[in-house]
Amino acid sequence: MSANNTTPIFYGLVGTLSEDNFIIQSDYPRDHSALTRTCQNLIQRIKKGNQRKCISHEQYSFNIQVREDSIFLCVSGEDTKLRVINTFLENVEERWNSAGRPLQRKQIKSILKDEMDKANKGDTDKIQQAQEQIEDIKGTMLENIDKALKRGEDLDVLLRSTEDVKEAAGEFKKGSLKLKRKMQMRLCMMVCTLIYIVVFIVLVILGAVCGISGGTCWDLFEPKTDNLQAGE
């Protein structure tokens, strides 16, 4: 059974058409003589030209792809996915055409076997591959989102720390201004106190020299009238 739990492709054939008859270039596997004769009878009714046919018989599906004078055929179960069948036929045709020269029977048989193995393993189911890729991408995106959310939490912590630093800086600035004003007031008070002390000391000195009444000091500033009169 195939990877998708459906009937696998179990027979493949490559042949060429001429004006009079059909020639089997190679088929795989070779132990289906009755099946080979049935395929020959079906192909004998087909004309040259680009076409594709699907003929169901009992539980089997005969899928035929004609490209000018080349025929590519496979037999599978009726439940085999059509996209798997089409991909198998297209891959065989592509490898047949890309050879650029007539292939030997053994080489064609190897191509049929290789593509049949891949088809039955699900390797040629492009939709399934795309779905698997989408699942991988989804997983990667979810992982990246988790990482981004974690980085977001770290960023919140960093932002909170930054805000705390800004707040602390603001408080420091306010405290600095308050301290500056306090120091200015203290300096002003010291200057005033110093001036008061100087004035007080000057007054004490004057009081000691001139006396409490201050008469002695005033006498120093009065003109000496007696001496003037004597001179006259």
CSV table of C-alpha atoms in Angstrom, one decimal:
chain,number,residue,atom,x,y,z
A,1,MET,CA,0.0,0.0,0.0
A,2,SER,CA,1.1,3.6,-0.6
A,3,ALA,CA,1.9,6.1,2.1
A,4,ASN,CA,-1.6,7.6,1.8
A,5,ASN,CA,-3.3,4.2,2.5
A,6,THR,CA,-4.6,3.9,-1.0
A,7,THR,CA,-3.9,1.3,-3.7
A,8,PRO,CA,-0.5,2.0,-5.2
A,9,ILE,CA,0.5,2.3,-8.9
A,10,PHE,CA,1.6,-1.3,-9.6
A,11,TYR,CA,2.3,-1.3,-13.3
A,12,GLY,CA,3.9,1.2,-15.8
A,13,LEU,CA,4.6,1.2,-19.5
A,14,VAL,CA,6.3,3.3,-22.1
A,15,GLY,CA,5.7,2.7,-25.8
A,16,THR,CA,5.6,4.3,-29.2
A,17,LEU,CA,2.9,4.5,-31.9
A,18,SER,CA,3.5,4.1,-35.6
A,19,GLU,CA,1.1,4.2,-38.5
A,20,ASP,CA,0.5,0.4,-38.3
A,21,ASN,CA,1.2,-0.8,-34.8
A,22,PHE,CA,2.1,-0.1,-31.2
A,23,ILE,CA,5.6,-0.9,-29.9
A,24,ILE,CA,6.3,-1.5,-26.2
A,25,GLN,CA,9.6,0.1,-25.4
A,26,SER,CA,9.6,-1.2,-21.8
A,27,ASP,CA,7.3,-1.9,-18.9
A,28,TYR,CA,7.7,-2.6,-15.2
A,29,PRO,CA,7.3,-5.1,-13.6
A,30,ARG,CA,7.6,-7.7,-16.3
A,31,ASP,CA,5.5,-10.5,-14.6
A,32,HIS,CA,2.1,-9.1,-15.6
A,33,SER,CA,1.8,-10.7,-19.0
A,34,ALA,CA,-2.0,-10.7,-18.9
A,35,LEU,CA,-2.0,-7.1,-17.9
A,36,THR,CA,0.4,-6.2,-20.6
A,37,ARG,CA,-1.9,-7.8,-23.2
A,38,THR,CA,-4.8,-5.8,-21.9
A,39,CYS,CA,-2.9,-2.6,-22.1
A,40,GLN,CA,-1.8,-3.4,-25.7
A,41,ASN,CA,-5.5,-4.0,-26.7
A,42,LEU,CA,-6.4,-0.6,-25.1
A,43,ILE,CA,-3.6,1.3,-26.8
A,44,GLN,CA,-4.3,-0.2,-30.2
A,45,ARG,CA,-7.5,1.8,-30.3
A,46,ILE,CA,-5.7,5.1,-29.5
A,47,LYS,CA,-4.6,7.5,-32.3
A,48,LYS,CA,-1.6,9.8,-32.3
A,49,GLY,CA,-1.9,13.2,-30.8
A,50,ASN,CA,-1.8,14.9,-27.4
A,51,GLN,CA,-4.5,13.3,-25.2
A,52,ARG,CA,-5.1,11.7,-21.8
A,53,LYS,CA,-7.5,8.9,-21.0
A,54,CYS,CA,-8.6,7.1,-17.9
A,55,ILE,CA,-10.4,3.8,-18.3
A,56,SER,CA,-11.8,1.9,-15.3
A,57,HIS,CA,-12.2,-1.8,-15.3
A,58,GLU,CA,-13.5,-3.6,-12.2
A,59,GLN,CA,-11.2,-2.3,-9.3
A,60,TYR,CA,-8.4,-1.1,-11.6
A,61,SER,CA,-7.8,2.2,-13.3
A,62,PHE,CA,-5.9,2.4,-16.7
A,63,ASN,CA,-4.3,5.8,-17.1
A,64,ILE,CA,-2.9,6.7,-20.6
A,65,GLN,CA,-1.1,9.8,-21.6
A,66,VAL,CA,-0.3,10.3,-25.3
A,67,ARG,CA,2.3,12.8,-26.6
A,68,GLU,CA,2.4,12.7,-30.4
A,69,ASP,CA,3.8,9.2,-31.0
A,70,SER,CA,4.8,8.4,-27.4
A,71,ILE,CA,2.6,6.7,-24.9
A,72,PHE,CA,3.0,6.6,-21.1
A,73,LEU,CA,0.7,4.3,-19.2
A,74,CYS,CA,0.2,3.2,-15.6
A,75,VAL,CA,-2.3,0.9,-13.8
A,76,SER,CA,-3.4,1.6,-10.3
A,77,GLY,CA,-6.4,1.0,-8.0
A,78,GLU,CA,-9.5,3.1,-8.5
A,79,ASP,CA,-8.9,4.8,-5.2
A,80,THR,CA,-5.4,6.1,-6.1
A,81,LYS,CA,-5.3,9.9,-6.1
A,82,LEU,CA,-5.5,11.4,-9.5
A,83,ARG,CA,-2.8,13.9,-8.8
A,84,VAL,CA,-0.4,11.1,-7.9
A,85,ILE,CA,-1.1,9.3,-11.2
A,86,ASN,CA,-0.7,12.5,-13.2
A,87,THR,CA,2.6,13.4,-11.5
A,88,PHE,CA,3.9,9.9,-12.2
A,89,LEU,CA,3.1,10.1,-15.9
A,90,GLU,CA,4.5,13.6,-16.2
A,91,ASN,CA,7.7,12.7,-14.5
A,92,VAL,CA,8.2,9.6,-16.7
A,93,GLU,CA,7.5,11.7,-19.8
A,94,GLU,CA,9.9,14.4,-18.7
A,95,ARG,CA,12.7,11.9,-18.1
A,96,TRP,CA,11.9,10.2,-21.4
A,97,ASN,CA,12.1,13.5,-23.4
A,98,SER,CA,15.1,14.9,-21.5
A,99,ALA,CA,17.3,11.9,-22.5
A,100,GLY,CA,17.8,13.4,-25.9
A,101,ARG,CA,18.4,10.0,-27.4
A,102,PRO,CA,16.7,6.6,-27.6
A,103,LEU,CA,16.8,4.8,-24.3
A,104,GLN,CA,17.4,1.2,-23.8
A,105,ARG,CA,14.7,-1.1,-22.4
A,106,LYS,CA,16.7,-1.5,-19.1
A,107,GLN,CA,17.0,2.3,-18.7
A,108,ILE,CA,13.3,2.8,-19.3
A,109,LYS,CA,12.5,0.1,-16.8
A,110,SER,CA,14.7,1.8,-14.3
A,111,ILE,CA,12.8,5.1,-14.8
A,112,LEU,CA,9.4,3.4,-14.3
A,113,LYS,CA,10.6,1.7,-11.2
A,114,ASP,CA,12.1,4.8,-9.7
A,115,GLU,CA,9.0,7.0,-10.4
A,116,MET,CA,6.7,4.2,-9.2
A,117,ASP,CA,8.6,3.9,-5.9
A,118,LYS,CA,8.4,7.7,-5.4
A,119,ALA,CA,4.7,7.8,-6.2
A,120,ASN,CA,3.8,4.9,-3.9
A,121,LYS,CA,5.8,6.5,-1.1
A,122,GLY,CA,3.9,9.8,-1.5
A,123,ASP,CA,7.0,11.7,-2.8
A,124,THR,CA,5.1,12.9,-5.9
A,125,ASP,CA,2.0,14.1,-4.1
A,126,LYS,CA,2.7,17.8,-4.4
A,127,ILE,CA,-0.3,18.9,-2.4
A,128,GLN,CA,0.7,16.7,0.5
A,129,GLN,CA,4.3,18.1,0.2
A,130,ALA,CA,2.8,21.6,0.2
A,131,GLN,CA,0.7,20.8,3.3
A,132,GLU,CA,3.8,19.4,5.1
A,133,GLN,CA,5.8,22.5,4.1
A,134,ILE,CA,2.9,24.7,5.4
A,135,GLU,CA,2.9,22.7,8.7
A,136,ASP,CA,6.7,23.2,9.0
A,137,ILE,CA,6.3,26.9,8.3
A,138,LYS,CA,3.5,27.2,10.8
A,139,GLY,CA,5.7,25.4,13.4
A,140,THR,CA,8.6,27.8,12.7
A,141,MET,CA,6.3,30.9,12.9
A,142,LEU,CA,4.9,29.7,16.2
A,143,GLU,CA,8.4,29.2,17.5
A,144,ASN,CA,9.4,32.7,16.3
A,145,ILE,CA,6.3,34.2,17.8
A,146,ASP,CA,7.2,32.6,21.2
A,147,LYS,CA,10.7,34.0,20.9
A,148,ALA,CA,9.3,37.4,20.0
A,149,LEU,CA,6.9,37.3,22.9
A,150,LYS,CA,9.8,36.4,25.2
A,151,ARG,CA,11.8,39.2,23.8
A,152,GLY,CA,8.8,41.4,24.4
A,153,GLU,CA,8.8,40.5,28.0
A,154,ASP,CA,12.5,41.3,28.3
A,155,LEU,CA,11.8,44.6,26.5
A,156,ASP,CA,9.1,45.4,29.0
A,157,VAL,CA,11.6,44.8,31.8
A,158,LEU,CA,14.1,47.0,30.1
A,159,LEU,CA,11.5,49.7,29.5
A,160,ARG,CA,10.5,49.6,33.2
A,161,SER,CA,14.2,49.8,34.2
A,162,THR,CA,14.6,52.8,31.8
A,163,GLU,CA,11.6,54.5,33.3
A,164,ASP,CA,12.9,53.9,36.8
A,165,VAL,CA,16.2,55.4,35.8
A,166,LYS,CA,14.5,58.4,34.3
A,167,GLU,CA,12.4,58.8,37.4
A,168,ALA,CA,15.4,58.5,39.6
A,169,ALA,CA,17.2,61.1,37.4
A,170,GLY,CA,14.3,63.4,37.8
A,171,GLU,CA,14.3,63.0,41.5
A,172,PHE,CA,18.0,63.6,41.6
A,173,LYS,CA,17.6,66.8,39.6
A,174,LYS,CA,14.9,68.0,41.9
A,175,GLY,CA,17.1,67.2,44.9
A,176,SER,CA,20.0,69.0,43.3
A,177,LEU,CA,18.0,72.1,42.8
A,178,LYS,CA,16.6,72.0,46.3
A,179,LEU,CA,20.2,71.5,47.7
A,180,LYS,CA,21.4,74.4,45.5
A,181,ARG,CA,18.8,76.7,46.8
A,182,LYS,CA,19.5,75.6,50.4
A,183,MET,CA,23.2,76.2,49.9
A,184,GLN,CA,22.5,79.6,48.5
A,185,MET,CA,20.3,80.5,51.5
A,186,ARG,CA,23.0,79.3,53.9
A,187,LEU,CA,25.6,81.3,52.0
A,188,CYS,CA,23.4,84.4,52.2
A,189,MET,CA,22.8,83.9,55.9
A,190,MET,CA,26.6,83.4,56.5
A,191,VAL,CA,27.3,86.7,54.6
A,192,CYS,CA,24.6,88.5,56.6
A,193,THR,CA,25.9,87.1,59.8
A,194,LEU,CA,29.5,88.1,58.9
A,195,ILE,CA,28.3,91.6,58.0
A,196,TYR,CA,26.5,91.8,61.3
A,197,ILE,CA,29.5,90.6,63.2
A,198,VAL,CA,31.8,93.1,61.5
A,199,VAL,CA,29.4,96.0,62.2
A,200,PHE,CA,29.1,94.8,65.8
A,201,ILE,CA,32.9,94.7,66.2
A,202,VAL,CA,33.2,98.2,64.7
A,203,LEU,CA,30.6,99.5,67.0
A,204,VAL,CA,32.3,98.0,70.0
A,205,ILE,CA,35.6,99.5,69.0
A,206,LEU,CA,34.0,102.9,68.5
A,207,GLY,CA,32.3,102.6,71.9
A,208,ALA,CA,35.5,101.8,73.6
A,209,VAL,CA,37.4,104.7,72.0
A,210,CYS,CA,34.7,107.4,72.1
A,211,GLY,CA,32.9,106.3,75.3
A,212,ILE,CA,29.3,105.5,75.7
A,213,SER,CA,28.1,109.1,75.2
A,214,GLY,CA,30.4,109.5,72.2
A,215,GLY,CA,31.5,113.0,73.3
A,216,THR,CA,35.2,112.3,72.8
A,217,CYS,CA,34.7,111.3,69.3
A,218,TRP,CA,32.6,114.3,68.4
A,219,ASP,CA,35.3,116.6,69.9
A,220,LEU,CA,37.8,115.3,67.3
A,221,PHE,CA,35.6,116.6,64.6
A,222,GLU,CA,34.9,120.1,66.2
A,223,PRO,CA,37.1,123.1,64.9
A,224,LYS,CA,39.6,124.5,67.4
A,225,THR,CA,38.1,128.0,67.8
A,226,ASP,CA,40.3,129.0,70.7
A,227,ASN,CA,43.5,128.7,68.7
A,228,LEU,CA,41.9,130.8,66.0
A,229,GLN,CA,40.9,133.5,68.4
A,230,ALA,CA,44.4,133.7,69.9
A,231,GLY,CA,45.9,134.2,66.6
A,232,GLU,CA,43.8,137.2,66.0
